[in-house]
PDB file of C-alpha atoms in Angstrom:
ATOM      1  CA  MET W  10      -7.304  -9.883   9.163  1.00  0.00           C
ATOM      2  CA  SER W  11      -6.267 -10.049   5.529  1.00  0.00           C
ATOM      3  CA  ALA W  12      -2.630  -9.440   4.676  1.00  0.00           C
ATOM      4  CA  GLY W  13      -3.683  -9.153   1.028  1.00  0.00           C
ATOM      5  CA  TRP W  14      -4.845  -5.579   1.526  1.00  0.00           C
ATOM      6  CA  SER W  15      -1.536  -4.454   3.108  1.00  0.00           C
ATOM      7  CA  TRP W  16      -0.519  -2.570  -0.054  1.00  0.00           C
ATOM      8  CA  VAL W  17      -3.118   0.172   0.596  1.00  0.00           C
ATOM      9  CA  THR W  18      -0.751   1.936   2.996  1.00  0.00           C
ATOM     10  CA  GLU W  19       2.351   1.681   0.776  1.00  0.00           C
ATOM     11  CA  SER W  20       3.758   4.817  -0.816  1.00  0.00           C
ATOM     12  CA  ARG W  21       3.671   3.078  -4.244  1.00  0.00           C
ATOM     13  CA  TYR W  22      -0.104   3.566  -4.042  1.00  0.00           C
ATOM     14  CA  PRO W  23      -0.433   7.189  -2.808  1.00  0.00           C
ATOM     15  CA  SER W  24      -3.947   7.572  -4.186  1.00  0.00           C
ATOM     16  CA  PHE W  25      -6.464   5.260  -5.777  1.00  0.00           C
ATOM     17  CA  CYS W  26     -10.143   4.501  -6.171  1.00  0.00           C
ATOM     18  CA  ILE W  27     -11.486   0.960  -5.952  1.00  0.00           C
ATOM     19  CA  VAL W  28     -15.071   0.131  -6.828  1.00  0.00           C
ATOM     20  CA  LEU W  29     -16.385  -3.357  -6.136  1.00  0.00           C
ATOM     21  CA  ALA W  30     -19.701  -4.364  -7.721  1.00  0.00           C
ATOM     22  CA  ARG W  31     -21.426  -7.584  -6.725  1.00  0.00           C
ATOM     23  CA  SER W  32     -22.515  -9.939  -9.533  1.00  0.00           C
ATOM     24  CA  LYS W  33     -21.447  -7.730 -12.445  1.00  0.00           C
ATOM     25  CA  THR W  34     -19.071  -8.742 -15.176  1.00  0.00           C
ATOM     26  CA  PRO W  35     -15.973  -6.625 -15.807  1.00  0.00           C
ATOM     27  CA  GLU W  36     -17.447  -5.616 -19.178  1.00  0.00           C
ATOM     28  CA  GLU W  37     -20.696  -4.460 -17.527  1.00  0.00           C
ATOM     29  CA  LEU W  38     -18.695  -2.486 -14.991  1.00  0.00           C
ATOM     30  CA  LEU W  39     -16.741  -0.693 -17.729  1.00  0.00           C
ATOM     31  CA  GLN W  40     -20.003   0.116 -19.518  1.00  0.00           C
ATOM     32  CA  ASP W  41     -21.317   1.592 -16.262  1.00  0.00           C
ATOM     33  CA  TYR W  42     -18.212   3.784 -16.172  1.00  0.00           C
ATOM     34  CA  GLY W  43     -19.189   5.073 -19.592  1.00  0.00           C
ATOM     35  CA  ALA W  44     -16.263   3.527 -21.450  1.00  0.00           C
ATOM     36  CA  PRO W  45     -17.268   3.192 -25.099  1.00  0.00           C
ATOM     37  CA  PRO W  46     -16.536  -0.277 -26.548  1.00  0.00           C
ATOM     38  CA  GLN W  47     -13.781   1.136 -28.786  1.00  0.00           C
ATOM     39  CA  LYS W  48     -11.998   2.491 -25.671  1.00  0.00           C
ATOM     40  CA  ILE W  49     -11.907  -0.898 -23.948  1.00  0.00           C
ATOM     41  CA  GLY W  50      -8.487  -2.374 -24.455  1.00  0.00           C
ATOM     42  CA  ASP W  51      -7.049  -5.794 -23.887  1.00  0.00           C
ATOM     43  CA  MET W  52      -6.135  -7.603 -20.726  1.00  0.00           C
ATOM     44  CA  MET W  53      -2.978  -5.816 -19.603  1.00  0.00           C
ATOM     45  CA  LYS W  54      -0.616  -6.125 -16.700  1.00  0.00           C
ATOM     46  CA  LEU W  55      -0.053  -2.929 -14.705  1.00  0.00           C
ATOM     47  CA  GLU W  56       3.351  -2.363 -16.269  1.00  0.00           C
ATOM     48  CA  GLU W  57       1.925  -2.758 -19.794  1.00  0.00           C
ATOM     49  CA  ALA W  58      -0.990  -0.394 -19.051  1.00  0.00           C
ATOM     50  CA  GLU W  59       1.312   2.287 -17.641  1.00  0.00           C
ATOM     51  CA  GLU W  60       3.570   2.033 -20.680  1.00  0.00           C
ATOM     52  CA  ALA W  61       0.694   2.066 -23.191  1.00  0.00           C
ATOM     53  CA  PHE W  62      -1.167   4.902 -21.441  1.00  0.00           C
ATOM     54  CA  PRO W  63       1.302   7.365 -19.843  1.00  0.00           C
ATOM     55  CA  TYR W  64       0.060   9.621 -17.041  1.00  0.00           C
ATOM     56  CA  ASP W  65       0.621  12.766 -19.093  1.00  0.00           C
ATOM     57  CA  LYS W  66      -1.533  11.504 -21.985  1.00  0.00           C
ATOM     58  CA  VAL W  67      -4.433   9.709 -20.259  1.00  0.00           C
ATOM     59  CA  ASP W  68      -6.510  11.192 -17.446  1.00  0.00           C
ATOM     60  CA  HIS W  69      -8.602   8.130 -16.633  1.00  0.00           C
ATOM     61  CA  LEU W  70      -7.169   4.625 -16.681  1.00  0.00           C
ATOM     62  CA  ILE W  71      -9.622   2.016 -15.470  1.00  0.00           C
ATOM     63  CA  ARG W  72      -8.456  -1.547 -14.890  1.00  0.00           C
ATOM     64  CA  VAL W  73     -11.224  -4.075 -14.296  1.00  0.00           C
ATOM     65  CA  GLY W  74     -11.399  -7.725 -13.340  1.00  0.00           C
ATOM     66  CA  GLY W  75     -13.494 -10.376 -11.632  1.00  0.00           C
ATOM     67  CA  LEU W  76     -12.895 -11.182  -7.986  1.00  0.00           C
ATOM     68  CA  GLN W  77     -14.758 -13.618  -5.721  1.00  0.00           C
ATOM     69  CA  GLY W  78     -18.234 -13.006  -7.216  1.00  0.00           C
ATOM     70  CA  TRP W  79     -17.605  -9.278  -7.581  1.00  0.00           C
ATOM     71  CA  SER W  80     -16.108  -7.089 -10.272  1.00  0.00           C
ATOM     72  CA  LEU W  81     -13.299  -4.765  -9.335  1.00  0.00           C
ATOM     73  CA  ALA W  82     -12.474  -1.416 -10.936  1.00  0.00           C
ATOM     74  CA  TYR W  83      -9.127   0.110  -9.975  1.00  0.00           C
ATOM     75  CA  GLU W  84      -8.081   3.671 -10.821  1.00  0.00           C
ATOM     76  CA  ASP W  85      -4.935   5.493  -9.749  1.00  0.00           C
ATOM     77  CA  ARG W  86      -5.390   8.675 -11.744  1.00  0.00           C
ATOM     78  CA  ILE W  87      -8.330  11.083 -11.838  1.00  0.00           C
ATOM     79  CA  PRO W  88     -11.066   8.807 -10.464  1.00  0.00           C
ATOM     80  CA  LEU W  89     -14.366   8.456 -12.251  1.00  0.00           C
ATOM     81  CA  GLY W  90     -15.655   5.843  -9.797  1.00  0.00           C
ATOM     82  CA  MET W  91     -16.534   8.417  -7.157  1.00  0.00           C
ATOM     83  CA  THR W  92     -18.544  10.661  -9.479  1.00  0.00           C
ATOM     84  CA  LYS W  93     -22.293  10.722  -8.867  1.00  0.00           C
ATOM     85  CA  GLU W  94     -23.164   9.522 -12.375  1.00  0.00           C
ATOM     86  CA  VAL W  95     -20.801   6.536 -12.292  1.00  0.00           C
ATOM     87  CA  ARG W  96     -21.738   5.585  -8.711  1.00  0.00           C
ATOM     88  CA  GLU W  97     -25.417   5.493  -9.598  1.00  0.00           C
ATOM     89  CA  HIS W  98     -24.863   3.491 -12.805  1.00  0.00           C
ATOM     90  CA  VAL W  99     -22.547   0.980 -11.160  1.00  0.00           C
ATOM     91  CA  SER W 100     -24.857   0.367  -8.183  1.00  0.00           C
ATOM     92  CA  ARG W 101     -27.987  -0.210 -10.274  1.00  0.00           C
ATOM     93  CA  ASN W 102     -29.420  -3.638  -9.442  1.00  0.00           C
ATOM     94  CA  THR W 103     -26.484  -4.504  -7.194  1.00  0.00           C
ATOM     95  CA  GLU W 104     -24.475  -3.590  -4.109  1.00  0.00           C
ATOM     96  CA  THR W 105     -21.239  -1.640  -4.442  1.00  0.00           C
ATOM     97  CA  LEU W 106     -18.345  -0.831  -2.152  1.00  0.00           C
ATOM     98  CA  GLU W 107     -16.139   2.155  -2.955  1.00  0.00           C
ATOM     99  CA  ILE W 108     -12.809   3.039  -1.379  1.00  0.00           C
ATOM    100  CA  LEU W 109     -10.998   6.268  -2.150  1.00  0.00           C
ATOM    101  CA  LYS W 110      -7.512   6.950  -0.851  1.00  0.00           C
ATOM    102  CA  GLY W 111      -6.607  10.524  -1.640  1.00  0.00           C
ATOM    103  CA  GLY W 112      -3.052  11.685  -2.138  1.00  0.00           C
ATOM    104  CA  ASP W 113      -3.750  14.456   0.392  1.00  0.00           C
ATOM    105  CA  GLY W 114      -4.461  11.940   3.178  1.00  0.00           C
ATOM    106  CA  THR W 115      -8.231  12.049   2.835  1.00  0.00           C
ATOM    107  CA  ASN W 116      -9.841   8.633   2.635  1.00  0.00           C
ATOM    108  CA  PHE W 117     -13.479   7.850   1.930  1.00  0.00           C
ATOM    109  CA  PHE W 118     -15.746   4.802   1.923  1.00  0.00           C
ATOM    110  CA  GLN W 119     -19.186   4.438   0.416  1.00  0.00           C
ATOM    111  CA  ARG W 120     -21.609   1.525   0.164  1.00  0.00           C
ATOM    112  CA  MET W 121     -24.510   1.735  -2.264  1.00  0.00           C
ATOM    113  CA  LYS W 122     -27.310  -0.504  -3.454  1.00  0.00           C
ATOM    114  CA  ASN W 123     -29.723   0.025  -6.340  1.00  0.00           C
ATOM    115  CA  GLY W 124     -28.582   3.619  -6.840  1.00  0.00           C
ATOM    116  CA  ARG W 125     -29.080   4.504  -3.144  1.00  0.00           C
ATOM    117  CA  ARG W 126     -26.291   5.527  -0.806  1.00  0.00           C
ATOM    118  CA  LEU W 127     -26.518   3.238   2.201  1.00  0.00           C
ATOM    119  CA  GLU W 128     -23.518   4.617   4.073  1.00  0.00           C
ATOM    120  CA  ALA W 129     -20.676   7.015   3.407  1.00  0.00           C
ATOM    121  CA  PHE W 130     -17.930   8.133   5.777  1.00  0.00           C
ATOM    122  CA  GLU W 131     -14.266   8.969   6.289  1.00  0.00           C
ATOM    123  CA  PRO W 132     -12.699   5.834   7.829  1.00  0.00           C
ATOM    124  CA  ARG W 133     -10.948   7.923  10.517  1.00  0.00           C
ATOM    125  CA  ASN W 134     -14.355   9.047  11.734  1.00  0.00           C
ATOM    126  CA  PRO W 135     -16.962   6.305  11.142  1.00  0.00           C
ATOM    127  CA  ILE W 136     -19.331   7.911  13.654  1.00  0.00           C
ATOM    128  CA  ASP W 137     -19.904  10.748  11.160  1.00  0.00           C
ATOM    129  CA  VAL W 138     -21.776   8.569   8.675  1.00  0.00           C
ATOM    130  CA  SER W 139     -24.411   9.607   6.149  1.00  0.00           C
ATOM    131  CA  GLY W 140     -26.802   7.643   3.968  1.00  0.00           C
ATOM    132  CA  ASP W 141     -30.061   5.732   4.170  1.00  0.00           C
ATOM    133  CA  GLY W 142     -28.600   2.842   6.202  1.00  0.00           C
ATOM    134  CA  PRO W 143     -28.254   0.269   7.422  1.00  0.00           C
ATOM    135  CA  PHE W 144     -24.832   1.399   8.638  1.00  0.00           C
ATOM    136  CA  LEU W 145     -23.134  -2.007   8.622  1.00  0.00           C
ATOM    137  CA  ILE W 146     -19.498  -1.194   7.840  1.00  0.00           C
ATOM    138  CA  SER W 147     -19.347   2.023   9.877  1.00  0.00           C
ATOM    139  CA  GLU W 148     -20.859   0.274  12.935  1.00  0.00           C
ATOM    140  CA  ILE W 149     -18.298  -2.533  12.821  1.00  0.00           C
ATOM    141  CA  LEU W 150     -15.465  -0.099  12.184  1.00  0.00           C
ATOM    142  CA  ARG W 151     -16.593   2.077  15.077  1.00  0.00           C
ATOM    143  CA  GLU W 152     -16.452  -0.912  17.437  1.00  0.00           C
ATOM    144  CA  MET W 153     -12.938  -1.980  16.435  1.00  0.00           C
ATOM    145  CA  PHE W 154     -11.183   1.299  15.692  1.00  0.00           C
ATOM    146  CA  GLN W 155     -10.534   4.416  17.730  1.00  0.00           C
ATOM    147  CA  PRO W 156     -11.414   7.507  15.651  1.00  0.00           C
ATOM    148  CA  ASP W 157      -8.746  10.015  14.679  1.00  0.00           C
ATOM    149  CA  THR W 158      -5.774   7.675  15.233  1.00  0.00           C
ATOM    150  CA  GLY W 159      -4.440   8.099  11.717  1.00  0.00           C
ATOM    151  CA  GLY W 160      -5.284   7.537   8.071  1.00  0.00           C
ATOM    152  CA  ARG W 161      -3.099   4.469   7.576  1.00  0.00           C
ATOM    153  CA  GLN W 162      -4.615   2.678  10.547  1.00  0.00           C
ATOM    154  CA  ALA W 163      -8.117   3.722   9.499  1.00  0.00           C
ATOM    155  CA  ILE W 164      -7.867   2.442   5.934  1.00  0.00           C
ATOM    156  CA  THR W 165      -6.250  -0.776   7.171  1.00  0.00           C
ATOM    157  CA  ALA W 166      -9.138  -1.265   9.617  1.00  0.00           C
ATOM    158  CA  LEU W 167     -11.624  -0.576   6.804  1.00  0.00           C
ATOM    159  CA  THR W 168     -10.099  -3.162   4.471  1.00  0.00           C
ATOM    160  CA  ASN W 169     -10.082  -5.675   7.340  1.00  0.00           C
ATOM    161  CA  VAL W 170     -13.814  -5.099   7.853  1.00  0.00           C
ATOM    162  CA  ILE W 171     -14.433  -5.567   4.119  1.00  0.00           C
ATOM    163  CA  PHE W 172     -12.478  -8.821   4.179  1.00  0.00           C
ATOM    164  CA  GLU W 173     -14.218 -10.127   7.298  1.00  0.00           C
ATOM    165  CA  ASN W 174     -17.723  -9.268   6.066  1.00  0.00           C
ATOM    166  CA  TYR W 175     -17.468  -9.893   2.340  1.00  0.00           C
ATOM    167  CA  GLY W 176     -14.440 -12.185   2.032  1.00  0.00           C
ATOM    168  CA  ILE W 177     -12.913  -9.831  -0.530  1.00  0.00           C
ATOM    169  CA  THR W 178      -9.175  -9.356  -0.801  1.00  0.00           C
ATOM    170  CA  VAL W 179      -7.614  -7.122  -3.431  1.00  0.00           C
ATOM    171  CA  ASP W 180      -3.925  -7.972  -3.304  1.00  0.00           C
ATOM    172  CA  ARG W 181      -0.878  -6.701  -5.200  1.00  0.00           C
ATOM    173  CA  GLU W 182      -0.922  -9.670  -7.548  1.00  0.00           C
ATOM    174  CA  VAL W 183      -4.445  -8.765  -8.713  1.00  0.00           C
ATOM    175  CA  LEU W 184      -3.470  -5.132  -9.327  1.00  0.00           C
ATOM    176  CA  GLN W 185      -0.207  -5.962 -11.076  1.00  0.00           C
ATOM    177  CA  GLY W 186      -1.644  -8.840 -13.076  1.00  0.00           C
ATOM    178  CA  PRO W 187      -3.687  -8.794 -16.261  1.00  0.00           C
ATOM    179  CA  LEU W 188      -6.908  -6.776 -16.018  1.00  0.00           C
ATOM    180  CA  LEU W 189      -9.268  -5.515 -18.703  1.00  0.00           C
ATOM    181  CA  THR W 190      -8.071  -1.967 -19.365  1.00  0.00           C
ATOM    182  CA  ALA W 191      -9.850   1.159 -20.633  1.00  0.00           C
ATOM    183  CA  ALA W 192      -8.175   4.522 -21.163  1.00  0.00           C
ATOM    184  CA  ILE W 193     -10.293   7.633 -21.370  1.00  0.00           C
ATOM    185  CA  ARG W 194      -8.636  10.882 -22.354  1.00  0.00           C
ATOM    186  CA  ASN W 195     -10.197  14.253 -21.563  1.00  0.00           C
TER     187      ASN W 195
END
């Protein structure tokens, strides 16, 4: 189990979208999101990004960095990472993992490769999985987690499976530290 993911259940992070893309650079990941080069800012800490791009002025704030052979995109506003167009661009020629924690309690996980959805499910109910397979994450989650026992437990179990199978930990220090930042206004 990875304590690094413990922040996902904290109220400071009521909703977010994380996209992990294997073997892509942060710059490539931002291009896949459709961020024009002039919209890509500097490396900013979370506090600096929130001050420079207030919630009421910027709809999409994407913070990107490299992490254990993967690139990470973190969004805590209106997420672009779960849109069909972005998902397909990001997963071209690579594998992606996507985690959405909705402010309404809905959580979602999706794994894609080469533009194909391999598996997608709500972590509270990994038996209700869709995609082309193989259903790796949902199978493991199903074995270790009792369905419908709560969103916090489900997302914690999901991040544990990601850590155990991919060795990826996204901790608070990564999110609060300097990440390449792009702000996209509507």
